[in-house]
Structures are given as structure tokens and as C-alpha cells.
XYZ file of C-alpha atoms in Angstrom:
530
model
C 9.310 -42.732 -77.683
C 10.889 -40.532 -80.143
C 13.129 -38.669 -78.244
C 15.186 -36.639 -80.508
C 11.412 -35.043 -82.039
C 10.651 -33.604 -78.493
C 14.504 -32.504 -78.232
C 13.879 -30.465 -81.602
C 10.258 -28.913 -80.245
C 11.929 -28.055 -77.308
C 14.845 -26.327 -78.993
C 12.181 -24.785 -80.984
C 10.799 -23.244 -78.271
C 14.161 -23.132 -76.664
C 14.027 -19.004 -76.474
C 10.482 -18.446 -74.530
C 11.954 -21.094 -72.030
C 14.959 -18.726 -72.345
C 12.801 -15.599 -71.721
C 11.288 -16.898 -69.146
C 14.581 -18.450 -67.197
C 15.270 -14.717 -67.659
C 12.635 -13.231 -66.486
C 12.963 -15.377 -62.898
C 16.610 -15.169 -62.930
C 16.235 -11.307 -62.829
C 13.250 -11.348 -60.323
C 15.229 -13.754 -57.775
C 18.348 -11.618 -58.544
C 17.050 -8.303 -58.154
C 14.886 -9.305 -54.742
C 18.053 -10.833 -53.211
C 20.350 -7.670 -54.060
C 17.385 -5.117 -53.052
C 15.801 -7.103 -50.235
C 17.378 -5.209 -46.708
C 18.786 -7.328 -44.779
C 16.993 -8.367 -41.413
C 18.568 -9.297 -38.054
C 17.035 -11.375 -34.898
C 18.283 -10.281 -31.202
C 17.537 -13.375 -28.652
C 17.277 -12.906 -25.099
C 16.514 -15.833 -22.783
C 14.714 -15.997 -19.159
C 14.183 -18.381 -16.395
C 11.280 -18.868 -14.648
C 12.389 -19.595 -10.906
C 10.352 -21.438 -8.663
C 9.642 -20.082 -5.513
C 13.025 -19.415 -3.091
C 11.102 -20.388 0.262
C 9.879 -24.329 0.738
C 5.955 -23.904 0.616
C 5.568 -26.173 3.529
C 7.426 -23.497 5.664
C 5.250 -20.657 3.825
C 4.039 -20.140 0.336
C 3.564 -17.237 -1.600
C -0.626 -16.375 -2.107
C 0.244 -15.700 -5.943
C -0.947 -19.757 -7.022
C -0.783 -18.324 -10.732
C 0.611 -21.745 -12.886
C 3.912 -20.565 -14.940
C 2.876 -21.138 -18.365
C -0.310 -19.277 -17.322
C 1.059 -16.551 -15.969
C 3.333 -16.398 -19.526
C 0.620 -16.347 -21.629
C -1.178 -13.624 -19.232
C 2.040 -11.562 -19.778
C 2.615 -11.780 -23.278
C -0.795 -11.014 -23.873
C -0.359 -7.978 -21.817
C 2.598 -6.558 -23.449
C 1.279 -7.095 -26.913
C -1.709 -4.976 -26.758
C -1.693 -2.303 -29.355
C -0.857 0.742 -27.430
C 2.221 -0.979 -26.320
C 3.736 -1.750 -29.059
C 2.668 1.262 -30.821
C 4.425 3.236 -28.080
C 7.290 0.945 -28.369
C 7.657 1.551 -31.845
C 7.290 5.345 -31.476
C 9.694 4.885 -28.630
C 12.422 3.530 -30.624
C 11.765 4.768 -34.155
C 12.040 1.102 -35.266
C 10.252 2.738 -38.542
C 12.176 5.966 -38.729
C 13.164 6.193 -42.697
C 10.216 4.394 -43.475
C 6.982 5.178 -45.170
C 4.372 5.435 -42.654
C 2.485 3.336 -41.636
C -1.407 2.983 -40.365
C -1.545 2.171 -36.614
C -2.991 -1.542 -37.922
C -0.620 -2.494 -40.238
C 2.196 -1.511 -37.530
C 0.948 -3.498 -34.981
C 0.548 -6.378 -36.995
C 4.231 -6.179 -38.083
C 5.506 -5.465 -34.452
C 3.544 -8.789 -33.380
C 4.805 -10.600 -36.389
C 8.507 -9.643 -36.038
C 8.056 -10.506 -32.209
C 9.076 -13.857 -31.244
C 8.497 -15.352 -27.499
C 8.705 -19.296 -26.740
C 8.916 -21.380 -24.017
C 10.628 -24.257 -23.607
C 9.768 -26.756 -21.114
C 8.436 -26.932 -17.969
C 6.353 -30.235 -18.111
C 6.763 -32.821 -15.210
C 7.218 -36.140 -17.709
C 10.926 -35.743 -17.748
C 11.144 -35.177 -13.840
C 11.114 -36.595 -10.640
C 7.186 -37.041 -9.349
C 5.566 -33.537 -7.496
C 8.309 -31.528 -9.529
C 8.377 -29.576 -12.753
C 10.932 -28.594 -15.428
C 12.396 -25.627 -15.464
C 10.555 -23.132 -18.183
C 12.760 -21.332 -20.490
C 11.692 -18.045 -22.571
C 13.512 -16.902 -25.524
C 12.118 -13.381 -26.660
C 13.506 -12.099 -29.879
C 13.059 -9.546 -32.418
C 13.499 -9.385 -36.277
C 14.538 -5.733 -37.537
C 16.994 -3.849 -40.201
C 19.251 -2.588 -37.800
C 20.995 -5.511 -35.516
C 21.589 -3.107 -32.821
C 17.847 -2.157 -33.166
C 16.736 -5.751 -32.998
C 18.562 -6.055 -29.666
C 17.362 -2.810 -28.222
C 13.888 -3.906 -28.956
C 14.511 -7.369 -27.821
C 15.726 -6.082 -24.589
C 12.812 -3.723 -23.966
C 10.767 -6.552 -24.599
C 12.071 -8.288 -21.788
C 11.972 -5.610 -19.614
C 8.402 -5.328 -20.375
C 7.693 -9.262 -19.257
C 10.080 -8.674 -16.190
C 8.435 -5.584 -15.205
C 4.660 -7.488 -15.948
C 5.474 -10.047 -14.078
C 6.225 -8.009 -11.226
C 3.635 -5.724 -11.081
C 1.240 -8.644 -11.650
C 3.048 -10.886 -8.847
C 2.728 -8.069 -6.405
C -0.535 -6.793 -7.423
C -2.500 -10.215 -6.744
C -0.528 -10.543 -3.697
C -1.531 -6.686 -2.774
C -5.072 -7.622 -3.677
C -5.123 -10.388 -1.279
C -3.803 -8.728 1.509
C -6.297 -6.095 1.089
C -9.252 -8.084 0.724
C -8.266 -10.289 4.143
C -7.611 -6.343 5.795
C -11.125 -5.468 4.871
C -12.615 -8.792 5.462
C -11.057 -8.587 9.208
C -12.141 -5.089 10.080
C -15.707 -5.931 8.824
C -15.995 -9.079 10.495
C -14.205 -7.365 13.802
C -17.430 -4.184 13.566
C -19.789 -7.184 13.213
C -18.325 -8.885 16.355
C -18.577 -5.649 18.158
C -22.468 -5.264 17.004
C -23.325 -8.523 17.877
C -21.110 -8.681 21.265
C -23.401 -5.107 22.411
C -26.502 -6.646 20.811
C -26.073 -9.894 22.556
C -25.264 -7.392 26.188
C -28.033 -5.195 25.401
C -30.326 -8.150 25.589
C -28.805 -9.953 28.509
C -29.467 -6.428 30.304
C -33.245 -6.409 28.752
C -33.522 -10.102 30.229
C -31.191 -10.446 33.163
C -34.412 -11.996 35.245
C -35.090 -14.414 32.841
C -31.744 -15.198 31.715
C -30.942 -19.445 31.434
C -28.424 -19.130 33.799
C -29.814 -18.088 37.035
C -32.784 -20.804 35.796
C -32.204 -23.117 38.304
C -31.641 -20.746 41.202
C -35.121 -19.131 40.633
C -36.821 -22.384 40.668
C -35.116 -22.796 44.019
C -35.985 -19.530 44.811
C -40.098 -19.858 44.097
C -40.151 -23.096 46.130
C -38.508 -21.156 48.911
C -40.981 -18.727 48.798
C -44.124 -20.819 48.200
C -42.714 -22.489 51.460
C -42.970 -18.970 52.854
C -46.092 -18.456 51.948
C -47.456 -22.202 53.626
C -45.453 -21.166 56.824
C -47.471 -17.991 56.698
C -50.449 -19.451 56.291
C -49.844 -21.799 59.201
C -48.406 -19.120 61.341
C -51.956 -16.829 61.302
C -54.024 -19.885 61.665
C -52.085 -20.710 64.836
C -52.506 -16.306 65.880
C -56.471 -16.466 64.606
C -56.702 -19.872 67.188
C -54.837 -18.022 69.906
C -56.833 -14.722 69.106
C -60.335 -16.671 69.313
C -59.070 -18.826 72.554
C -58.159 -15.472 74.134
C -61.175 -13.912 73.923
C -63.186 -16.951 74.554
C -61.105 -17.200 77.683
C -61.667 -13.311 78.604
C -65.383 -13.403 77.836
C -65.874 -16.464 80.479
C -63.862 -15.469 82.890
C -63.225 -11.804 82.692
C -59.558 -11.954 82.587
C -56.615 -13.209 80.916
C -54.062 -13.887 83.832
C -50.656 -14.433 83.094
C -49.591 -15.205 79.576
C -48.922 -18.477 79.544
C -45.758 -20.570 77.420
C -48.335 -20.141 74.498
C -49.188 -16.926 74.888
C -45.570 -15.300 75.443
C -43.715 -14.145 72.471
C -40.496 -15.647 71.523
C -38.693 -13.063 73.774
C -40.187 -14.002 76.743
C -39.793 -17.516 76.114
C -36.315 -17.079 75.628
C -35.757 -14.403 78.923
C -38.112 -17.671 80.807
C -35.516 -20.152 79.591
C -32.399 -17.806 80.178
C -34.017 -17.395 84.063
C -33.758 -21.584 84.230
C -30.453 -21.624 83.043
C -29.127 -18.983 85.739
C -31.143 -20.887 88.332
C -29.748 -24.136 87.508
C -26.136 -22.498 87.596
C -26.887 -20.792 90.914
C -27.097 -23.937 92.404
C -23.839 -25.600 91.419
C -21.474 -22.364 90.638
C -20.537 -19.577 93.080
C -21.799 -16.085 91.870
C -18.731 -15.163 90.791
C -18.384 -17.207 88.770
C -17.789 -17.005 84.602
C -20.762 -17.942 83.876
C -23.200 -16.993 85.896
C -21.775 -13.649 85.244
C -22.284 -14.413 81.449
C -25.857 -15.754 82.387
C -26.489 -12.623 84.347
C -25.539 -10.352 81.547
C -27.550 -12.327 79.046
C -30.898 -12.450 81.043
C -30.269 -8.254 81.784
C -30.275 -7.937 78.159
C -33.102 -10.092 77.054
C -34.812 -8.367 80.160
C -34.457 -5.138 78.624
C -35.682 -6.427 75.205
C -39.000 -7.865 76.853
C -39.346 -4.326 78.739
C -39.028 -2.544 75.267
C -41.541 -4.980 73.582
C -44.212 -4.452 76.156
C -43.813 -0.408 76.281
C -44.363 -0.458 72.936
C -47.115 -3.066 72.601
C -48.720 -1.013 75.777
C -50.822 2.059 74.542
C -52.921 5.082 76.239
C -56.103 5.636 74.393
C -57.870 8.472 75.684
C -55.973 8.821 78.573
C -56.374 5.818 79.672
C -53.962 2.644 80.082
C -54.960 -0.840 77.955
C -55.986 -3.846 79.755
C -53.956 -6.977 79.486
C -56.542 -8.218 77.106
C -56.550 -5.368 75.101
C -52.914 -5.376 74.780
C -52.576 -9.720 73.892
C -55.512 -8.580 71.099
C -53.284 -6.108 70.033
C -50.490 -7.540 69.810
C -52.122 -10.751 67.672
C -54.071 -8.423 65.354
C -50.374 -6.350 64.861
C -49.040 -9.576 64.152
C -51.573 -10.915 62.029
C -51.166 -7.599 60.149
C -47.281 -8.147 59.199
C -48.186 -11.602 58.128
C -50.532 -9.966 55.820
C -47.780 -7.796 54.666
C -45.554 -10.621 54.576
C -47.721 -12.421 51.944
C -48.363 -9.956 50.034
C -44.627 -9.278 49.567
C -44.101 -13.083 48.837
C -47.138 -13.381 46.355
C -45.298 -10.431 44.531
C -42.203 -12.214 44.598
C -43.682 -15.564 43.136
C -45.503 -13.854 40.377
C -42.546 -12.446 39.254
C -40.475 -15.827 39.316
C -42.920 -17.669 37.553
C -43.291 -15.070 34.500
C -39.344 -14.701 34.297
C -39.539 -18.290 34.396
C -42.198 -18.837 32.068
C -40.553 -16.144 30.034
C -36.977 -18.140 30.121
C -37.871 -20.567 27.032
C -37.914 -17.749 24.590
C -35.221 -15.730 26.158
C -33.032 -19.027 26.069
C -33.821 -19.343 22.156
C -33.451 -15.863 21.494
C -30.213 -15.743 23.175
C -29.381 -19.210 21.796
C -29.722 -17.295 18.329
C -27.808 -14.693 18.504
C -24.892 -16.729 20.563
C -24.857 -19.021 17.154
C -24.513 -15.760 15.192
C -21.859 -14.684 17.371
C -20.074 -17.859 17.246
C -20.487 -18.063 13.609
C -19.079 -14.363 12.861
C -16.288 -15.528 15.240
C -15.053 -18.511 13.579
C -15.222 -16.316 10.521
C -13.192 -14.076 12.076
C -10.726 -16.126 13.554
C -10.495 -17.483 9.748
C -9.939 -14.089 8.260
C -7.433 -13.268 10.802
C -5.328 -16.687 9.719
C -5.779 -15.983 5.948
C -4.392 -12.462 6.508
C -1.515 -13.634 7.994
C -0.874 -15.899 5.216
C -1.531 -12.709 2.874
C 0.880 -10.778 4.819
C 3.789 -13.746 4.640
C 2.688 -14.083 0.812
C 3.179 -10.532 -0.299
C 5.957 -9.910 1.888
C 7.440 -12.746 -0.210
C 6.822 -11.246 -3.223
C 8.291 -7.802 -2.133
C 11.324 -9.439 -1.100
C 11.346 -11.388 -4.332
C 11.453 -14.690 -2.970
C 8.390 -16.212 -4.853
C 8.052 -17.337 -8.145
C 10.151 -15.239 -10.689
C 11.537 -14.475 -14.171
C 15.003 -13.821 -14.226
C 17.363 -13.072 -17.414
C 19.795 -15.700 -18.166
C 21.165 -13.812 -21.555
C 20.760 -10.148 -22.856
C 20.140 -9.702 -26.345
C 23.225 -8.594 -28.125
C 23.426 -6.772 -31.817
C 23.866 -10.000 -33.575
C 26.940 -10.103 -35.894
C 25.180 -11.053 -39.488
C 22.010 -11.205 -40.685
C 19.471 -14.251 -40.386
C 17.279 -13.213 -43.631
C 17.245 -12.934 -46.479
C 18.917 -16.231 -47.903
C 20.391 -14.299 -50.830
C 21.528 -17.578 -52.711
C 18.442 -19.121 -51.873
C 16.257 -16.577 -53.047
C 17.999 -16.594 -56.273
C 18.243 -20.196 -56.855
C 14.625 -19.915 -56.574
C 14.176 -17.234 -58.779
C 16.172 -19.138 -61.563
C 14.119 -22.315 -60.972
C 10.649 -20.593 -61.128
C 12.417 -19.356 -64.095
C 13.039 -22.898 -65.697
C 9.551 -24.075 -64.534
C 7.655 -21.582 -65.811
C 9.604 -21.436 -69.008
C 8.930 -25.662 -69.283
C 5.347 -24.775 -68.289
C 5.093 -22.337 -71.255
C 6.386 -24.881 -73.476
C 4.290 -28.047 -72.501
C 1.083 -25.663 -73.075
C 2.110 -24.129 -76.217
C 3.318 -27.857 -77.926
C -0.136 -29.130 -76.094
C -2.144 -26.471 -78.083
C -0.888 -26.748 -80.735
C -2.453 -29.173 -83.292
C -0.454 -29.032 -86.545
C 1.052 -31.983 -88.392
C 4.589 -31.959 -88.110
C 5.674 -35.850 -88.779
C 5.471 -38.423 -90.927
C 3.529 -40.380 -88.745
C 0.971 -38.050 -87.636
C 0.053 -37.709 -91.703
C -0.686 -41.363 -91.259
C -2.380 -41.458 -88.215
C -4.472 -38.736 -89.252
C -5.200 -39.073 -92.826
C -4.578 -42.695 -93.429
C -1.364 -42.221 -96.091
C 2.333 -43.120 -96.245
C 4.595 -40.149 -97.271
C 7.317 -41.064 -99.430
C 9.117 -37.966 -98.240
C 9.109 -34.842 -95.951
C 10.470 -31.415 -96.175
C 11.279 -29.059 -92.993
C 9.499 -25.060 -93.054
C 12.325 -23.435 -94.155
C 12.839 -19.735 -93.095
C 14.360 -17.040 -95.236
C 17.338 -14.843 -93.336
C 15.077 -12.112 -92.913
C 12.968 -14.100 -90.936
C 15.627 -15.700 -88.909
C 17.653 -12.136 -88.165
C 13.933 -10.865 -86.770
C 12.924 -14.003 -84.892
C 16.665 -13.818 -83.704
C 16.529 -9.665 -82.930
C 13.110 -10.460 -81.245
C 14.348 -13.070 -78.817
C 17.728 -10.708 -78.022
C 15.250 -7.556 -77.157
C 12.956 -9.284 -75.097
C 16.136 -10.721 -73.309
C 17.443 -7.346 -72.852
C 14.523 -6.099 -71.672
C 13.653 -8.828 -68.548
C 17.088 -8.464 -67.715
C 17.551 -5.183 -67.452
C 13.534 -4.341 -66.934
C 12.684 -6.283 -64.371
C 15.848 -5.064 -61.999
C 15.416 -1.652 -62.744
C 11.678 -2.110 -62.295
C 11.802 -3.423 -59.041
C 14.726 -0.967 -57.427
C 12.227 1.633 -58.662
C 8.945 0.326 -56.717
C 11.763 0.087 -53.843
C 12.955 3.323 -54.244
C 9.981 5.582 -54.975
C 6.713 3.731 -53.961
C 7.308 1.421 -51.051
C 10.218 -0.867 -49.516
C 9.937 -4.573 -51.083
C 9.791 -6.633 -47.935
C 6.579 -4.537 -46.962
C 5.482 -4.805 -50.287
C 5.483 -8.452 -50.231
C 3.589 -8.256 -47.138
C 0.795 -5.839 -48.432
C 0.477 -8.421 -51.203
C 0.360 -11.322 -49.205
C -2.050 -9.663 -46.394
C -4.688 -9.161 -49.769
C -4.600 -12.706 -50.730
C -5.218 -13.517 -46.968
C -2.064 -15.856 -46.785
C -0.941 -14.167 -43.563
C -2.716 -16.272 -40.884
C -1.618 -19.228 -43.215
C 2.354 -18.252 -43.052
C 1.867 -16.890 -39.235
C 0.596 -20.912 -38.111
C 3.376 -22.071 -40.185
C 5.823 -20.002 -38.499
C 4.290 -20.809 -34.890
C 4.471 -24.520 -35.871
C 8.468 -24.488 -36.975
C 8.870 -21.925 -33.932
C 7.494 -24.639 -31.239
């Protein structure tokens, strides 16, 4: 490789590498002397786990940390806060405004929150690292960036708050209003279920039993009555049997008296009997006596009433024993119609107690359902009222500030050195660029070699172009203008776009924005961020 040939083409073209070193030497020089300086503000937060042990009582906020984050930072990012923040604290006073869209895209791009931690492979098992937030802020002004940076975090602080206490509010007031309604549907059902207990009280399954009890009782009743008027109809027919043969009755005998006198004929034996062991005055006999006076007087009363005057004339015995049968025979009748009554109505409300027992079984299961629902709702709002209490007392899951943002001392961008060390190096690479592509396209014999590569003959000697001095003193003034001019140009050139038309840092933006390179940076940035 002929080494010293390229080192003479490149000397050649040694003054558009020149230009070109120039020409990025003044465009890395100019952007790091014009470029405004930017400063970052850092605060950092804690999330705090909850101050109470959840086995005691837990909060009803179950929100997971790095969800609740996200939910927050999403919240405070929303265009018409950070347009009010910006309005709020001129961050673009001296500025040239700005469309609403282009500053919220540059408040969300010079905004800055991360979390650090809070997975659970580094601790103990059933426990989570602690999450750490850093919020910061990029702006001209360091004691801007920290006022912004601090209203940021009073933003997530005050979020997080609002949104603790809000769910927590939310919950207690659902539970409230689940209680009350449940409670008015206990009361409805509690009135329905008396209503038709009151509807049904003869038919109800709980007197079941004693109604069953109480037909057989009076079918028994009715059988006793039945034997009791066969025995008067025998006694009736006997008696006037007896009458028609003989023409009288006589005496009534044992069968023929009514209890009354039965019981006055056995008192009479009993005072008899005692007469003949005890002295008159004694105890008992006078007890005796006393007892047959009164049964005495009951007998009299029964047989002035059963004896009646019918046209002025005084009944017959006979008359009177027919009367008295046919009266009784008459109150039997009553009797069993009474009791026939009675047993119709104990069979229907008996046949009647299957479907008031099913009816009643249905709305006892409604009942017991609302009240287990109930009973449920009151335990949840209890927990609702322990969980929000928590979280107005603060004792839940929190953010709390470890660090303030401070103005920050010196600036973080730009890298003035680095900027121009990359201007001068775009410079040389684009000046090297230049030259490959003009020694590449260029097709001209310019050694001995090529002539006999090319057209097959040996020179016996070779003579260099040789340029007059008028030619070298305008190649040479040529080169020294267009020096002049990137150097001083390009400077001026760019402190004028800064000056008069727009800032150079949003500049560089707007540019990259139209070649759709900002999602591109923004992922980059995310990625170095986390």
C-alpha cells in the first residue's frame, strides 16, 4: 500500500477537511456557549406500610403500592395540571409561548418520577421492600427546578391522600347504605311475615298439634252426644210406654232422677250412715247437714222450673219427665251443632296448615336470608369504620418525604466540553467523509501505475500539475474566506436564531419532534432512568 500517495490526496484535500473541522468546531462551540444551562431538583419519598398490625385491624384501602404510584402519577400528569402548574409558576415566563400541546409535552418530559424497590426477592418471606420515589425536575432556574420539584411532591402527597381517604370514604358509605337498606327490608319482611301470622293465626304450624288434639276431643264430644240422646230417646219411649200401660209414672226411679237428685239421694245415705255412729253435733254431720240443705235447695229449684202452668193448669208428673227429656234432648241438639261447627273449622285450618306452613316457611327463609345479610353488612361496616378511621388518623399505608428538593448548586446539562468535543469530531468525520467521496469519484489518472493498469504502457517519466501563483493566492484566499466565514457565520448564525426566532434547546426539540425521534429518545431515557 502506497502510503505516502494517499498522504498527498489527503493533503490535497487537506482544506475541505479543514472547512469542514470548522464548520463542526463552530457548531459544537457556539451550541455549548449559547445552550442555557439546565438544573434537576430531586426530592425523595417513602412509601410506609401500614402503622397498625393487620391482624389487629387493617385499613379497607387494599390498593398494592406500586399500583397506587402509577394511579397517582397518572393523576397528576394530566394536562390541566401541569398546564396550571406551569401557569402557576411561570416556569416559561421570558419565553416564547407556547401551544398548550407542546407545553405539556415538555412539562412531562422534564418531569422525572422513579421508584426504587419494593419487590419481596431480597426480603424475608410475607414481607416487601421498602419503595422509594425520587421526583425531580429539569428547568433554567435551579431554584425553579426545586420549587417545581417540590410542588410535585405535594401533588403525589396530597393524591395519595385524597385517594386513600376517598376509597376508604366510599366504603364506609356503601356498608352505611347497604345497612339501612337491608335494616327497611328486615322491617318489611318482619310486618309482612306478622301480617300473615295475624291472617293465619288458626292455621298457623305451631298450634298444629294442639288442634289435632283438639278435633279428637270434640269428635269424642260429639260420640258422647250421640250416646247421651240415645240413652234420653230410650228413657223418653220407656216412659211413655210405661204411662200408656199403666196410667202413671210413680216415683222417678235411680234412672229416671237427674244427676241432682242422685247426688241429694246419695248425700241422704251418707247423713244416715253418720247418724248412726256420730252424735248430731257432731263435725260432720253438721257438714253433711249443710251439704244435703244445699243440694235440697238445688233439686227444689230444678223442679220449679221444670214444673209449668199451661192454661191454668198444673203439669202432670208425666208431662213434666217428657219435658224435661225433650228440653234435654234439645240442648244436646244445640250441643252438636256447636261441636259440628267447631270440627269443621279444625279440619279446614288444618287442612289449610300445609300451605300456610310453606308460605310461612318462605318468607321465614327470606327473612333469615336478609338477616344474615344484614348481620354481614353490619360486620363489614365496622371494618369500614376501623379502616377509614385509620386512614384519617394516618395510620395506614402512606407516602412520606424523606428529602426536599433543594436549588441544586450547578447545573446537570449541558456537558459544555462534551458538546464541543463532539462538535469538533463531527467536524473531522464529516470532513474525512467529504474526502473519501470526492477521491472515490473521482476517476482521473494520477500515477504511474494507473497509466499502466489502464492503458497497458510503461512511462519513462511523470510530471506533477503545476499551478501558477495566481492560482495558488486564489485557491489559498478561497480556503481563508470560507474559513472565516464558518467560523464566524455559523456562531453568529446560531446566537441570532437564539436571539430573535426561538431559544436553541426548544429548537432542537421542534426539530427532533418533526423527525418523530421523540418517543425514540423518551424510551431511551426511561430505560437509563430505571
Amino acid at each position: 500500500m502506497d502510503f505516502r500517495f494517499y498522504i498527498s490526496l489527503f493533503m490535497r484535500r487537506l482544506p475541505y477537511f479543514l472547512i469542514f473541522v470548522a464548520l463542526g468546531s463552530a457548531i459544537g462551540f457556539s451550541l455549548a456557549s449559547v445552550l442555557p444551562p439546565t438544573f434537576v431538583a430531586q426530592a425523595r419519598l417513602l412509601m410506609e406500610a401500614e402503622q397498625i398490625p393487620t391482624n389487629l385491624a387493617s385499613s379497607t384501602v387494599n390498593t398494592d403500592a406500586g399500583e397506587q404510584l402509577t394511579i397517582i402519577e397518572q393523576r397528576i400528569m394530566t394536562r390541566d395540571n401541569l398546564l396550571e402548574l406551569a401557569n402557576r409558576l411561570k416556569v416559561y415566563e421570558g419565553s416564547p409561548e407556547l401551544p398548550a400541546d407542546q407545553i405539556v409535552t415538555d412539562m412531562r418530559s422534564r418531569a422525572k418520577i422513579v421508584r426504587q424497590g419494593g419487590g419481596a426477592a431480597a426480603a424475608r418471606p410475607g414481607q416487601k421492600q421498602a419503595i422509594i420515589v425520587t421526583v425531580s425536575f429539569q428547568a433554567k432556574s435551579p431554584i425553579l427546578a426545586a420549587a417545581v420539584a417540590n410542588e410535585f411532591v405535594t401533588l403525589i402527597l396530597q393524591e395519595s391522600v385524597e385517594m386513600r381517604m376517598g376509597v376508604a370514604g366510599q366504603t364506609l358509605d356503601f356498608f352505611v347504605q347497604e345497612v339501612n337498606r337491608l335494616d327497611k327490608e328486615l322491617s318489611s319482611l318482619s310486618a309482612e311475615i306478622i301480617d300473615f301470622q295475624q291472617e293465619n293465626k288458626d292455621a298457623l304450624p305451631a298450634n298444629l298439634s294442639f288442634r289435632q288434639n283438639q278435633l279428637v276431643a270434640e269428635q269424642n264430644r260429639l260420640l258422647q252426644l250421640d250416646r247421651d240422646e240415645s240413652d234420653l230417646k230410650d228413657r223418653r219411649a220407656q216412659l211413655v210406654m210405661l204411662f200408656e200401660a199403666t196410667g202413671q209414672v210413680g216415683a222417678p226411679t235411680g234412672a229416671q232422677q237427674t244427676p241432682e237428685q242422685r247426688q241429694l239421694q246419695v248425700m241422704q245415705d251418707q247423713l244416715s250412715s253418720a247418724l248412726a255412729i256420730l252424735a248430731p253435733s257432731n263435725p260432720r254431720i253438721k257438714m253433711l247437714q249443710s251439704q244435703v240443705e244445699a243440694q235440697e235447695k238445688v233439686v227444689a229449684a230444678q223442679l220449679a222450673a221444670t214444673s209449668t202452668v199451661v192454661a191454668g193448669q198444673q203439669l202432670t208428673p208425666f208431662e213434666i219427665q217428657l219435658a224435661d227429656i225433650d228440653g234435654q234432648l234439645v240442648f244436646l241438639e244445640e250441643q252438636r251443632v256447636q261441636i259440628r261447627a267447631k270440627v269443621d273449622e279444625l279440619e279446614l285450618s288444618i287442612e289449610a296448615t300445609p300451605g300456610v306452613t310453606i308460605a310461612l316457611d318462605t318468607l321465614t327463609r327470606d327473612y333469615n336470608n336478609v338477616r344474615q345479610q344484614y348481620d354481614n353488612a353490619v360486620s363489614a361496616r365496622a371494618r369500614a369504620e376501623t379502616g377509614d378511621l385509620i386512614e384519617t388518623l394516618s395510620k395506614g399505608q402512606r407516602i412520606s418525604v424523606i428529602e426536599q428538593a433543594v436549588a441544586p448548586r450547578s447545573p446537570t446539562s449541558p456537558n459544555r466540553p462534551l458538546i464541543a468535543a463532539g462538535g469538533v469530531g463531527g467536524g473531522m468525520a464529516l470532513g474525512l467523509g467529504v474526502v473519501l467521496l470526492l477521491e472515490l469519484m473521482n476517476r482521473a489518472i494520477r500515477r504511474p501505475i494507473e497509466l499502466t493498469n489502464k492503458l497497458g504502457i510503461t512511462p519513462f517519466a511523470t510530471l506533477p500539475y503545476m499551478r501558477t501563483i495566481g492560482e495558488s493566492r486564489r485557491r489559498s484566499t478561497i480556503i481563508i474566506l470560507a474559513l472565516m466565514l464558518v467560523l464566524a457565520g455559523i456562531p453568529a448564525l446560531l446566537w441570532a436564531v437564539d436571539t430573535y426566532y426561538l431559544p436553541l434547546d426548544l429548537l432542537i426539540e421542534r426539530i427532533i419532534d418533526r423527525l418523530g425521534l421523540g418517543t425514540l429518545i423518551d424510551q431511551l431515557r426511561k430505560g437509563i432512568g430505571q
